[in-house]
Coordinates of C-alpha atoms in Angstrom, one line a residue:
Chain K
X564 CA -20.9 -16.8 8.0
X565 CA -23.5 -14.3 8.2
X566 CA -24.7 -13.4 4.7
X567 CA -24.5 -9.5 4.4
X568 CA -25.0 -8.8 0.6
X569 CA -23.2 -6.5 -1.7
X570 CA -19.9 -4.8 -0.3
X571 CA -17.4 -1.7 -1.4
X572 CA -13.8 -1.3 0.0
X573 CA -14.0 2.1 1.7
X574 CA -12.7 5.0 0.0
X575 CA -11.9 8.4 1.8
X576 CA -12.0 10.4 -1.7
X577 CA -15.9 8.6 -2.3
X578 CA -19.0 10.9 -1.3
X579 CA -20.0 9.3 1.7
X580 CA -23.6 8.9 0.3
X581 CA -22.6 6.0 -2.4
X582 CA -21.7 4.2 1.6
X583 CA -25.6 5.2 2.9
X584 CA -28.1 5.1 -0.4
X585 CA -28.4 1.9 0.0
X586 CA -26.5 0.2 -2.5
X587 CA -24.3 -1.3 -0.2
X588 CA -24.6 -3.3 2.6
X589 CA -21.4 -3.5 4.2
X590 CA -17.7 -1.9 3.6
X591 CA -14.6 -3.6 3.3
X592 CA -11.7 -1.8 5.2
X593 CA -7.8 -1.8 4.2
X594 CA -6.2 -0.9 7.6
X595 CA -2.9 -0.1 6.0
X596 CA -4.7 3.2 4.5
X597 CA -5.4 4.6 7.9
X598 CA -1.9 4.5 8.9
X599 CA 1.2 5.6 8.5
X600 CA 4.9 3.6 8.9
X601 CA 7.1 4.5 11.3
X602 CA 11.1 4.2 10.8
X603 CA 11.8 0.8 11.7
X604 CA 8.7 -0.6 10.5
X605 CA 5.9 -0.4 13.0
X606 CA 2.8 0.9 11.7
X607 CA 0.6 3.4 13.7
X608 CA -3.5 4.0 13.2
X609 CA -3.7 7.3 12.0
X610 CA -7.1 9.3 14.3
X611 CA -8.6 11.6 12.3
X612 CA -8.0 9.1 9.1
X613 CA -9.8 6.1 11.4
X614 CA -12.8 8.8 12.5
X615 CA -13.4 9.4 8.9
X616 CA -13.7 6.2 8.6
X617 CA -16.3 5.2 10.9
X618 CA -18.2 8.2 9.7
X619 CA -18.3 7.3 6.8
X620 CA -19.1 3.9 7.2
X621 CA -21.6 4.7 9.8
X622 CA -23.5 1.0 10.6
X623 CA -22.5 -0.4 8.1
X624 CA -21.1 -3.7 9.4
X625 CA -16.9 -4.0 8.0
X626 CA -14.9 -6.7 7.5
X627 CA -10.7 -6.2 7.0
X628 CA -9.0 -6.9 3.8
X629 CA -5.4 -6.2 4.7
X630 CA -2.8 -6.2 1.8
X631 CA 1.1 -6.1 3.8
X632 CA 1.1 -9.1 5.4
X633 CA 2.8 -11.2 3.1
X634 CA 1.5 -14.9 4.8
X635 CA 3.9 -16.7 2.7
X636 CA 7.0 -15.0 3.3
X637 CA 9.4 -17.9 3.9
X638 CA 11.4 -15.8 6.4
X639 CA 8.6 -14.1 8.2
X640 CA 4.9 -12.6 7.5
X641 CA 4.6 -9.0 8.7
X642 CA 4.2 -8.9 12.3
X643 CA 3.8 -4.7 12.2
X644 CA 0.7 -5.6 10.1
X645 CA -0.6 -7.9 12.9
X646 CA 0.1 -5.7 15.8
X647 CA -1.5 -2.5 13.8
X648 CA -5.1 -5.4 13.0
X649 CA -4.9 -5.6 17.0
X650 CA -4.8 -2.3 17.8
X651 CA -7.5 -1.5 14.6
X652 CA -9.9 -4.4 15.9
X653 CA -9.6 -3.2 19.4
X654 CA -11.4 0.3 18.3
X655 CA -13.2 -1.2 15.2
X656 CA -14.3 -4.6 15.6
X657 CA -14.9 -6.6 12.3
X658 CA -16.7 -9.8 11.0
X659 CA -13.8 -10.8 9.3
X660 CA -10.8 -10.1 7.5
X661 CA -9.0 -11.6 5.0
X662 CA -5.6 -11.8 2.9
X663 CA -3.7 -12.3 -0.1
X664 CA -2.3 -15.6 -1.1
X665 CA 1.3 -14.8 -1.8
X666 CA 4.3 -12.8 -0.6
X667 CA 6.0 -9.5 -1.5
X668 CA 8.6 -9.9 1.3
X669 CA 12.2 -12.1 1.1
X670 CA 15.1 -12.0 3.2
X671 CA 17.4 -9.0 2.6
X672 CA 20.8 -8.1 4.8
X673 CA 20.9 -7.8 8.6
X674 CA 17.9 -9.6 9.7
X675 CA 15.7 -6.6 7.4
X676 CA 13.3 -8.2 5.0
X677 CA 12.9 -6.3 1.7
X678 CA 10.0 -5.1 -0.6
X679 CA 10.1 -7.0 -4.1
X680 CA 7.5 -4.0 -5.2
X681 CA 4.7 -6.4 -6.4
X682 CA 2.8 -9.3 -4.2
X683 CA 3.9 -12.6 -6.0
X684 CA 2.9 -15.9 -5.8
X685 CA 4.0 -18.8 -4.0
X686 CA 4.9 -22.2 -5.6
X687 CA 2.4 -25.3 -5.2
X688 CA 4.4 -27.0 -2.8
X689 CA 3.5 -28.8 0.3
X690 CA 6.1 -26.4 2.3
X691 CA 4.5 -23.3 0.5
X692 CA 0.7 -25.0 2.2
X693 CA 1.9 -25.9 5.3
X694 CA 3.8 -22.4 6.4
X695 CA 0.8 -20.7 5.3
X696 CA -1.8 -23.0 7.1
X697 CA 0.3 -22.8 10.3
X698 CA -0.1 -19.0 9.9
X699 CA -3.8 -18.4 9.0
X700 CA -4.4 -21.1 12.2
X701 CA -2.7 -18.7 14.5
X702 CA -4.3 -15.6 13.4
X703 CA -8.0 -17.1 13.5
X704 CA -6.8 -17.8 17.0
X705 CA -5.9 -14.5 17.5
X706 CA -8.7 -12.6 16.2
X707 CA -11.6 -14.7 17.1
X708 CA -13.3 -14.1 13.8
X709 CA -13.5 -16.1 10.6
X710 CA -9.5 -15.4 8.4
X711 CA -9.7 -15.6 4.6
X712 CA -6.9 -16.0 2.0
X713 CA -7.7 -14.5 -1.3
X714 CA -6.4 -16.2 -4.8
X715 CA -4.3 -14.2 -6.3
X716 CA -3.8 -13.2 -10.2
X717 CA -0.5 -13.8 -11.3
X718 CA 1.6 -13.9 -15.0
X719 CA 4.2 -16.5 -14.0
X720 CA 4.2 -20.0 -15.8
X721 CA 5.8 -23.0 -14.5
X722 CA 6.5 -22.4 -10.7
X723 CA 8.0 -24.9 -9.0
X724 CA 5.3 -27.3 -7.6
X725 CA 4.9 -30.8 -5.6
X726 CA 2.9 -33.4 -8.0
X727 CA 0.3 -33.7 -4.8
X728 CA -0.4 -30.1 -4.8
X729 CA -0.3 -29.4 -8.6
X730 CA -1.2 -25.6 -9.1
X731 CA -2.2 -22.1 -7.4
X732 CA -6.3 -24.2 -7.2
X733 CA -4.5 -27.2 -5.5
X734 CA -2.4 -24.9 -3.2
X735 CA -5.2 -23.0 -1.9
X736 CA -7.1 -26.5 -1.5
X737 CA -4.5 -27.7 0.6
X738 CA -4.4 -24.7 2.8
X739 CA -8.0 -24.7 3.6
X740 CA -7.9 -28.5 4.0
X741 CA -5.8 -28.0 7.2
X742 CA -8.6 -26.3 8.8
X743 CA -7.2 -22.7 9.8
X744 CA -8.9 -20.4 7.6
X745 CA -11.5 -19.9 4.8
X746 CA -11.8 -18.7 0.9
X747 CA -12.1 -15.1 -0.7
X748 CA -12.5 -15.8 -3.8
X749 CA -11.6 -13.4 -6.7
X750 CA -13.3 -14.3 -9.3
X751 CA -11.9 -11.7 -11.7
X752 CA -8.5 -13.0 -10.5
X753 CA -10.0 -16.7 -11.6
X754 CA -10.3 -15.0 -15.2
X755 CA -7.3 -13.7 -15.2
X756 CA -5.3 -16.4 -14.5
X757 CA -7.5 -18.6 -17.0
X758 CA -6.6 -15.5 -20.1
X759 CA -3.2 -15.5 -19.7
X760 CA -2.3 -19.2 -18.5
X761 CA -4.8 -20.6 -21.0
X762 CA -6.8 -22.6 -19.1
X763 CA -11.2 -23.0 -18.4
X764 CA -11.9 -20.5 -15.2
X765 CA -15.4 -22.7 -14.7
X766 CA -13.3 -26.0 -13.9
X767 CA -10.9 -23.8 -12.0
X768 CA -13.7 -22.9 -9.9
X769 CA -15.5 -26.7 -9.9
X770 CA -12.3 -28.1 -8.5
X771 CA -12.1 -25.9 -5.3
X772 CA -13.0 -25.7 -1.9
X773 CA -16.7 -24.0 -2.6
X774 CA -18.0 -24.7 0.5
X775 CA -15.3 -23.1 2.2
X776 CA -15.9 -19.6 0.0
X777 CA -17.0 -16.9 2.4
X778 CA -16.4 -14.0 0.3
X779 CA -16.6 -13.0 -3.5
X780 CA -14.8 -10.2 -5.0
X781 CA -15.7 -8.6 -8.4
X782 CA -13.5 -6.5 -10.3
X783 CA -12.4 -5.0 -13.9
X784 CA -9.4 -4.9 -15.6
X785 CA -7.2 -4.1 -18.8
X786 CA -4.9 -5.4 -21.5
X787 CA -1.4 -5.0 -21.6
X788 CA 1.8 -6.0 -23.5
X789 CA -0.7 -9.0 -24.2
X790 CA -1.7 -10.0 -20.6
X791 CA -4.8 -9.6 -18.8
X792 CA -3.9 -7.1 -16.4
X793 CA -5.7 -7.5 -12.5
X794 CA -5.7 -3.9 -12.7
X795 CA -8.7 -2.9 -11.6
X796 CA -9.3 -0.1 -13.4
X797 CA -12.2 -0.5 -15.2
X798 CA -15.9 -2.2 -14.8
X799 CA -16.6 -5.8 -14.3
X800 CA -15.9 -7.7 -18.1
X801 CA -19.5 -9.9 -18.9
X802 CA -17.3 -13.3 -18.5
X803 CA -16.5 -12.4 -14.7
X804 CA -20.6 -11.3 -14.4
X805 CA -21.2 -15.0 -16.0
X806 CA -18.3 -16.6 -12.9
X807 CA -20.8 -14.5 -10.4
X808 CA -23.6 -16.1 -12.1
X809 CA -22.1 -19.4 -11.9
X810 CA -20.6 -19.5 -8.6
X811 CA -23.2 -17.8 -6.4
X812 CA -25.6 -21.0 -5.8
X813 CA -22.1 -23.3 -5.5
X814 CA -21.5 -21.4 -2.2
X815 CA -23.6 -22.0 0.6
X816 CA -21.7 -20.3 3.4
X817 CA -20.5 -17.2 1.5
X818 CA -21.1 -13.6 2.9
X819 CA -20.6 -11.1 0.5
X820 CA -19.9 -9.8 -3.0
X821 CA -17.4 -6.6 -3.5
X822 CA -16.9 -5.0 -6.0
X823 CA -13.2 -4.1 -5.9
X824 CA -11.5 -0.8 -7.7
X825 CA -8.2 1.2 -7.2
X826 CA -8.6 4.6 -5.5
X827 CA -6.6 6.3 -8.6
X828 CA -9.5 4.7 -11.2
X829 CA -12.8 6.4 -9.2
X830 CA -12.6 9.8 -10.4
X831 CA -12.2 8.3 -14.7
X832 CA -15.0 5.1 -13.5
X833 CA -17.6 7.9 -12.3
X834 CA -19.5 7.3 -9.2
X835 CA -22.4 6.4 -11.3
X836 CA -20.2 3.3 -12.9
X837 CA -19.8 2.4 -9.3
X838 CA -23.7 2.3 -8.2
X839 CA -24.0 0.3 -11.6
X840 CA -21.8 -2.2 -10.7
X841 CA -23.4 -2.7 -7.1
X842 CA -27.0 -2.9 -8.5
X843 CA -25.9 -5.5 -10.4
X844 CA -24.1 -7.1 -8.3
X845 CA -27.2 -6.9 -6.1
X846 CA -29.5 -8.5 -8.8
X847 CA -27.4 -11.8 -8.8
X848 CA -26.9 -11.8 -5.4
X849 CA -30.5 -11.7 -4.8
X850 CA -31.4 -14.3 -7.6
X851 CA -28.4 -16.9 -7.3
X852 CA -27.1 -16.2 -3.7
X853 CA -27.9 -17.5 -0.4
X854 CA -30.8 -16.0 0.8
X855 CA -32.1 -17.1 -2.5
X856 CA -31.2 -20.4 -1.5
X857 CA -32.8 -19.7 2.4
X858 CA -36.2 -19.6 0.9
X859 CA -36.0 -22.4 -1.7
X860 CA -33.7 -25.0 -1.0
X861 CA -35.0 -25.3 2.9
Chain X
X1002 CA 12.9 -26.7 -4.1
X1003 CA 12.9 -24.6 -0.6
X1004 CA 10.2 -21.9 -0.4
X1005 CA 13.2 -19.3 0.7
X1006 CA 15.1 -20.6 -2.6
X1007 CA 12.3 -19.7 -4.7
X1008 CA 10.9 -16.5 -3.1
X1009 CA 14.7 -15.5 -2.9
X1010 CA 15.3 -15.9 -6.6
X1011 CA 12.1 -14.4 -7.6
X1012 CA 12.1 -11.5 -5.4
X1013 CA 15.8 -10.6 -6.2
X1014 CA 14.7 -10.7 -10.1
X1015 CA 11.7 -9.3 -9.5
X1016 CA 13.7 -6.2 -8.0
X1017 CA 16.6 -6.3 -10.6
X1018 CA 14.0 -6.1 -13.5
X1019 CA 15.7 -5.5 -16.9
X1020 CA 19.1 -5.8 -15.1
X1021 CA 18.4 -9.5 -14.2
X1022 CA 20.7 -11.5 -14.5
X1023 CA 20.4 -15.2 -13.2
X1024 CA 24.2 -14.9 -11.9
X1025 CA 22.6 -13.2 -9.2
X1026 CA 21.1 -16.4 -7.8
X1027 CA 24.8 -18.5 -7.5
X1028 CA 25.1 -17.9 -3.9
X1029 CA 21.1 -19.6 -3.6
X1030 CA 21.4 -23.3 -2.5
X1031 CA 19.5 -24.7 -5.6
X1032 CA 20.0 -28.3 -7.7
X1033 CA 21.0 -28.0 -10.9
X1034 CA 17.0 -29.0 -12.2
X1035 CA 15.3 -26.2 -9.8
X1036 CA 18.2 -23.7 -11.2
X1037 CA 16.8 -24.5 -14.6
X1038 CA 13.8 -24.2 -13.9
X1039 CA 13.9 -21.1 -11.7
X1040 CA 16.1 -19.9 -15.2
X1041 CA 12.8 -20.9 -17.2
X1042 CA 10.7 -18.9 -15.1
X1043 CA 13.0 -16.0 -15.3
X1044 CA 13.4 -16.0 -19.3
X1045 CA 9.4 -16.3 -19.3
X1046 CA 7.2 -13.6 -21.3
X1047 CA 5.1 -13.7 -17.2
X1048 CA 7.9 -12.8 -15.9
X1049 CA 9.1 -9.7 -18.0
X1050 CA 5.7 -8.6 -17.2
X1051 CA 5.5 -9.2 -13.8
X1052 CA 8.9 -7.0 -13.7
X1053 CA 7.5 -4.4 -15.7
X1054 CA 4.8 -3.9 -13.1
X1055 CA 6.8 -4.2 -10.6
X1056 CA 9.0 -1.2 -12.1
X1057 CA 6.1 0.7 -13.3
X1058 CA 4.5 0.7 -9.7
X1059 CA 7.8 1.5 -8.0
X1060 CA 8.1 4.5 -10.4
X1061 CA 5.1 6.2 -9.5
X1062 CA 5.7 5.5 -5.8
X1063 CA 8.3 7.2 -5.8
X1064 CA 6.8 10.2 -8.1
X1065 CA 3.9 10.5 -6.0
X1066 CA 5.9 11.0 -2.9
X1067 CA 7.7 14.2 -4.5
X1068 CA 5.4 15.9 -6.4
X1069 CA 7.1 19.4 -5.7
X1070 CA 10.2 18.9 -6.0
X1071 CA 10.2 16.9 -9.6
X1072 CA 7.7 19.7 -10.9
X1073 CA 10.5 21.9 -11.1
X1074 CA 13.2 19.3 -12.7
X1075 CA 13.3 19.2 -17.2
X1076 CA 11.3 15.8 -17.6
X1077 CA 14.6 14.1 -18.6
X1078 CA 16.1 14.9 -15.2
X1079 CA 13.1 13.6 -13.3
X1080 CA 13.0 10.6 -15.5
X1081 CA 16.8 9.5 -14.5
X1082 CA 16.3 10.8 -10.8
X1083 CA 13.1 8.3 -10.4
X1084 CA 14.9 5.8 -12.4
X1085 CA 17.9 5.7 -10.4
X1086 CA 16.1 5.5 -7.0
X1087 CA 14.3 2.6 -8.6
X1088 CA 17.4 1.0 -9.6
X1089 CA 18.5 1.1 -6.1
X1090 CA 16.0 -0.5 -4.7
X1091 CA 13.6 2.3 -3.8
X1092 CA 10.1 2.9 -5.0
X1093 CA 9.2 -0.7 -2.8
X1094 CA 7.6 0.7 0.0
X1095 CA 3.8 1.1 0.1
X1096 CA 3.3 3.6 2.7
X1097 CA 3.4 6.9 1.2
X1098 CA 5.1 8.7 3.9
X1099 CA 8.1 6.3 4.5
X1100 CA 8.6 6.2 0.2
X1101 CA 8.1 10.3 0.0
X1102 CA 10.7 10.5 2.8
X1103 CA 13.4 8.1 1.7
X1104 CA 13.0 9.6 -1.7
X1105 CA 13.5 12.7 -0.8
X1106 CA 16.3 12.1 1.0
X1107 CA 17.7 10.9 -1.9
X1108 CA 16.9 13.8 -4.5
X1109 CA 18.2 16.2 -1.6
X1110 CA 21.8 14.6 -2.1
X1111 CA 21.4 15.0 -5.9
X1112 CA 20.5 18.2 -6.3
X1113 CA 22.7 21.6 -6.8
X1114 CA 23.4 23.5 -3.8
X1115 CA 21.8 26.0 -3.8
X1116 CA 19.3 25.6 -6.0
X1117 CA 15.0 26.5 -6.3
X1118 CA 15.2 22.6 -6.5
X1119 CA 17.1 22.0 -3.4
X1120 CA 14.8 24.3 -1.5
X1121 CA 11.3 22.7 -2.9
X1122 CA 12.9 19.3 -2.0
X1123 CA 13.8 19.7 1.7
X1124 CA 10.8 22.1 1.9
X1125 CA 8.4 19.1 0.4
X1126 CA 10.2 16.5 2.8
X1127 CA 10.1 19.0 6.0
X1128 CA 6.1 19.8 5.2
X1129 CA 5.6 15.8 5.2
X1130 CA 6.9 15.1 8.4
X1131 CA 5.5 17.9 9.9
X1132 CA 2.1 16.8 8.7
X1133 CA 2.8 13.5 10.0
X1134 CA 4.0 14.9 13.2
X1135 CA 1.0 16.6 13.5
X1136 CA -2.0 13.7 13.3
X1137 CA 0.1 11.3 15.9
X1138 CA 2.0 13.9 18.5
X1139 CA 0.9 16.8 20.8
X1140 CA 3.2 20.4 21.2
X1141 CA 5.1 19.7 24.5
X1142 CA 6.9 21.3 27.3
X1143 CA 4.9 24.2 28.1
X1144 CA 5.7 23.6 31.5
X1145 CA 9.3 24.4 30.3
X1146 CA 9.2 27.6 30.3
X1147 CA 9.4 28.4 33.6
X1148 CA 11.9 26.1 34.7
X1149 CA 15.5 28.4 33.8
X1150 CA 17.4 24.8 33.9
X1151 CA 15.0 23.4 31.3
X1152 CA 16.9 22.1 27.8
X1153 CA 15.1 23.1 24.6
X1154 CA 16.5 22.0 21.3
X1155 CA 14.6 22.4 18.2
X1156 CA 11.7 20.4 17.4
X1157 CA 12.2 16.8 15.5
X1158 CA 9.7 17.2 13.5
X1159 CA 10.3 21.0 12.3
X1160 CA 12.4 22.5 10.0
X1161 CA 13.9 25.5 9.0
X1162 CA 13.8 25.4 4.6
X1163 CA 15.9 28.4 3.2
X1164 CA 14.2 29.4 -0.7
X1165 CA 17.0 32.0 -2.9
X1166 CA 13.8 34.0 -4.4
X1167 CA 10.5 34.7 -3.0
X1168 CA 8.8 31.4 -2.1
X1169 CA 5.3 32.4 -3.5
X1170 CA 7.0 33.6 -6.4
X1171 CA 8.5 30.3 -6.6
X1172 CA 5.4 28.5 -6.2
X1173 CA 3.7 31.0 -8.7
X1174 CA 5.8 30.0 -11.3
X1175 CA 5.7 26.1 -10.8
X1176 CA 1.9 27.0 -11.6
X1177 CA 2.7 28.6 -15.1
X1178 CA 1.7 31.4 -13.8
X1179 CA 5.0 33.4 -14.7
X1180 CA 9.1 32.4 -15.1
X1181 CA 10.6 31.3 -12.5
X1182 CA 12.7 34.0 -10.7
X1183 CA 16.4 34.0 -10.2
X1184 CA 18.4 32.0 -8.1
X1185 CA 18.9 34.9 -5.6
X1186 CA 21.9 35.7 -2.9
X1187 CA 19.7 36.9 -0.4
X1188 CA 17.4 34.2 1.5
X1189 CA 14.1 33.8 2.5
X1190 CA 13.9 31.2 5.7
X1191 CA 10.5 29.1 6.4
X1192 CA 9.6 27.4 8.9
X1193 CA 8.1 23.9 9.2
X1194 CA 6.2 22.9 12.2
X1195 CA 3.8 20.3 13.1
X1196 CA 1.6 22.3 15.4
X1197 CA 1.4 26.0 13.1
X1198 CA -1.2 27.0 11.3
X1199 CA -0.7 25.5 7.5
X1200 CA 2.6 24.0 8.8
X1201 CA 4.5 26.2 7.4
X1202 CA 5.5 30.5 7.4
X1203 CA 8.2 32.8 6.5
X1204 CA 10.5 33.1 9.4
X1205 CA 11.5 36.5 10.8
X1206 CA 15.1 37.9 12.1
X1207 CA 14.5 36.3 15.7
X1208 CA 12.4 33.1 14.5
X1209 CA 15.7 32.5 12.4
X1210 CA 17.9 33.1 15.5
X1211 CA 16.1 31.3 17.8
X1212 CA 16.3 28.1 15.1
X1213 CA 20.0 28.8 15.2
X1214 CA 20.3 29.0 18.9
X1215 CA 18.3 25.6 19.0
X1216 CA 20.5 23.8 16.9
X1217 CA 22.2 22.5 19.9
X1218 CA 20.5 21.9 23.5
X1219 CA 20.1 25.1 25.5
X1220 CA 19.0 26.0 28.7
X1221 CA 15.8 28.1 28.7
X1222 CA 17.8 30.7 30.8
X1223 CA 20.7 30.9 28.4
X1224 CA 18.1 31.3 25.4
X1225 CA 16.5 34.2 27.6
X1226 CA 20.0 35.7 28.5
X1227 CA 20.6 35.7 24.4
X1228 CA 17.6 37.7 23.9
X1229 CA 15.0 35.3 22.8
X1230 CA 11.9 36.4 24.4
X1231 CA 9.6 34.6 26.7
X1232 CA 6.8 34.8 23.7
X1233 CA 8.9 33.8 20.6
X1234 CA 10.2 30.6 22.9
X1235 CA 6.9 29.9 24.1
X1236 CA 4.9 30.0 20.0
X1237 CA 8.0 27.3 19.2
X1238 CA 7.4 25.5 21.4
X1239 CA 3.4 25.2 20.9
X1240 CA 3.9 25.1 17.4
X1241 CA 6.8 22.0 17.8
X1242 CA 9.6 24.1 16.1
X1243 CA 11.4 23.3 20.0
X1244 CA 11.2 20.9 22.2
X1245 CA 12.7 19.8 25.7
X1246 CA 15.6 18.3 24.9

């Protein structure tokens, strides 16, 4: 994985200038924002949407992070998703893209899946790993570049699980032991999990798969009705600085930290907030990260 | 405990929110432990939360995707509207344009006939698919024009939006700027286009007869022999208001 350094998703309502002062080195793309859906389902790139895009993003290298595919739908991912990633790769090619862990799709009436409104998460079974394996192995295949799966935050306790498999850390584990794809790993979503399910987020992270992290995201959130809310609405909290801290030297092939925030939050955060976060960012990346590691450790 | 078994159960609940009701799951093919347990998951504090952002998100879908139309509605009336779609399902859909236009749809068939809320709804919905229309399609048939036998119908992504007071009064007065006017007899027809300027105009005595003349398939001859000029045919159909049928 080619390190790049300190990333931002792209945003059409951010001055372009935040994408070329510097502060970031490469921009993380949702292709679902540059397009609209058709009746029926299929999605189509949107032009002028995709050429503002690019200009804003200039050369900055991209990489995908797509959020309707919904891998672990039992009755089907999203093909309209896949088919729009083809047609977006084919006029914007990317270093790699990457997914959530979960699904926000089930089975409705007449051969139509439905919306459940919110992404969920999938139980630790060996069913649950095996579907989703099968599917990031195909769509490395198909894209030719590296596919990550994100952990996701969730506020459920006591899915259903298979002993062998054990929890969402054992789930991802067993996905990325089957070869097809790599980590993104949230590390705010680590925290979140470890608030509300009452657990240590450090020996979440010890027991996975670091040498199979390729990406790092960063983000704030926010309480509510006594959860820790993956909002990201707000700056990074210290203990998810201390997770970057912690984690950077554990993983040798990552390729990027981004610092992750909903569109709605950017005018209340401040575009100043935002260049905070990335110089930070920047600071650990450039003491703990890999090219730290380049020049010492070889 | 099948993946479909559990995703079913959750997702259904998920979607039911406060009206969950684990009844809902007896058609599921579940053992009597992984009921229970699904049951557990269900009566968790995680999951009333997970349901709450699930209805909270699906709220302001739905909101966002009629701004217009619920700015005119008493804050009660918008509430049920929203909550109702909600109820039934809606609010789900991530894309703006496929939520704005199914919600819309729906306020249109709950809304007095005629009202100023009426004509801000199907004026809101028409201005959406115009503007959708008009990143993704070019104005067609040109060529039409000056073949007598051609069909032209009205364009499928235009719209003819009649307002019962002056629509910049209207719009005025959603901006606090002064009451809003009376629901009038006399009507003021615009027109919704993907390829005009601004998408949308006041329509004029033969803009408002062509439309009508459009509403079913007519030969470019026929249209002349009405009295529709060659000009007035020709802006519709650069602007998308008609199309070759």
């Amino acid at each position: 994985m080619t390190a790049l350094g300190i990333g931002l998703p792209y945003f059409q309502d951010l001055p372009p200038e935040i994408y070329r002062g510097g502060a970031v080195d490469f921009v993380e793309v949702t292709p679902e924002v540059l397009c609209r859906e058709r009746r029926g389902g299929a999605l189509d790139l949107l032009p002028d949407k995709l050429a503002a895009a690019r200009e804003t993003c200039g050369a900055l290298p991209i990489v995908v992070h797509g959020v309707e595919l919904s891998i672990g739908s039992a009755h089907g991912c999203n093909a309209a998703y896949l088919d729009l990633l083809d047609r977006f790769q084919a006029s914007w090619p990317f270093l790699w893209h990457s997914e959530h862990l979960g699904f926000q799709t089930i089975a409705g009436g007449d051969a139509h899946s439905l919306n459940t409104g919110v992404p969920l998460p999938l139980p630790a079974t060996r069913e649950a790993a095996e579907l989703v394996a099968d599917r990031s192995a195909a769509i490395t295949q198909r894209y030719g570049v590296p596919f990550l799966l994100e952990n996701a935050a969730h506020y459920l306790p006591d899915l259903p699980s298979d002993p062998e498999i054990g929890d969402d850390v054992g789930l991802m584990n067993a996905i990325i032991d089957r070869g097809g794809c790599l980590q993104l790993l949230d590390l705010h979503n680590v925290w979140c999990n470890a608030l509300n399910h009452g657990h240590d987020p450090f020996a979440a992270i010890d027991r996975m798969r670091l040498d199979r992290v390729a990406e790092i995201h960063i983000a704030g959130g926010s309480w509510h009705d006594g959860f820790w809310m993956d909002a990201h609405d707000s700056r990074v909290p210290e203990p998810v600085w201390d997770l970057l801290e912690y984690t950077l030297p554990r993983v040798p092939a990552v390729g990027g930290v981004v610092f992750e925030v909903l569109e709605e939050h950017l005018p209340r955060l401040g575009t100043d907030a935002i260049v905070d976060e990335l110089t930070r960012a920047r600071a650990i990346w450039q003491r703990r990260g890999p090219s730290r590691c380049d020049r010492s450790c070889h | 405990m099948s993946l479909i078994g559990v995703q079913t159960a959750l997702g259904r609940m998920v979607r039911a929110g406060e009206h969950a009701d684990p009844a809902q799951l007896a058609d599921l093919d579940l053992f009597g432990d992984e009921r229970s347990r699904m049951s557990r998951v269900l009566a968790s504090r995680g999951f009333r939360f997970t349901a709450r952002i699930q209805r909270s998100w699906c709220e302001a879908r739905a909101a966002r995707g009629a701004r217009l139309a619920l700015s005119i509605l008493p804050p009660e009336q918008r509430r049920h509207l929203v909550s109702e779609w909600v109820d039934r399902g809606g609010g789900t859909n991530s894309f703006f344009l496929a939520e704005a236009d199914g919600f819309l749809e729906f306020l249109a068939q709950r809304l007095p006939d005629p009202s100023h809320a009426l004509s801000l709804c199907q004026f809101e919905r028409a201005v959406l698919r115009a503007e959708a229309a008009a990143t993704t399609s070019a104005a067609l048939g040109g060529a039409c024009l000056d073949d007598p036998a051609c069909m032209l119908r009205s364009g499928r992504h235009a719209a003819l939006v009649s307002f019962f007071a002056d629509p910049d009064r209207l719009l005025a007065a959603l901006e606090g700027e002064s009451a809003l006017p009376p629901l009038s007899t006399t009507q003021w027809p615009v027109l919704v286009a993907p390829g005009m300027p601004g998408l949308a105009r006041p329509a004029d005595a033969a803009e408002l007869a062509l439309w009508q003349a459009l509403d079913e398939p007519s030969p470019v001859a026929v249209l002349q022999r009405q009295g529709h000029s060659r000009g007035a045919i020709e802006s519709f159909l650069a602007s998308g208001a008609a199309e070759p049928a």
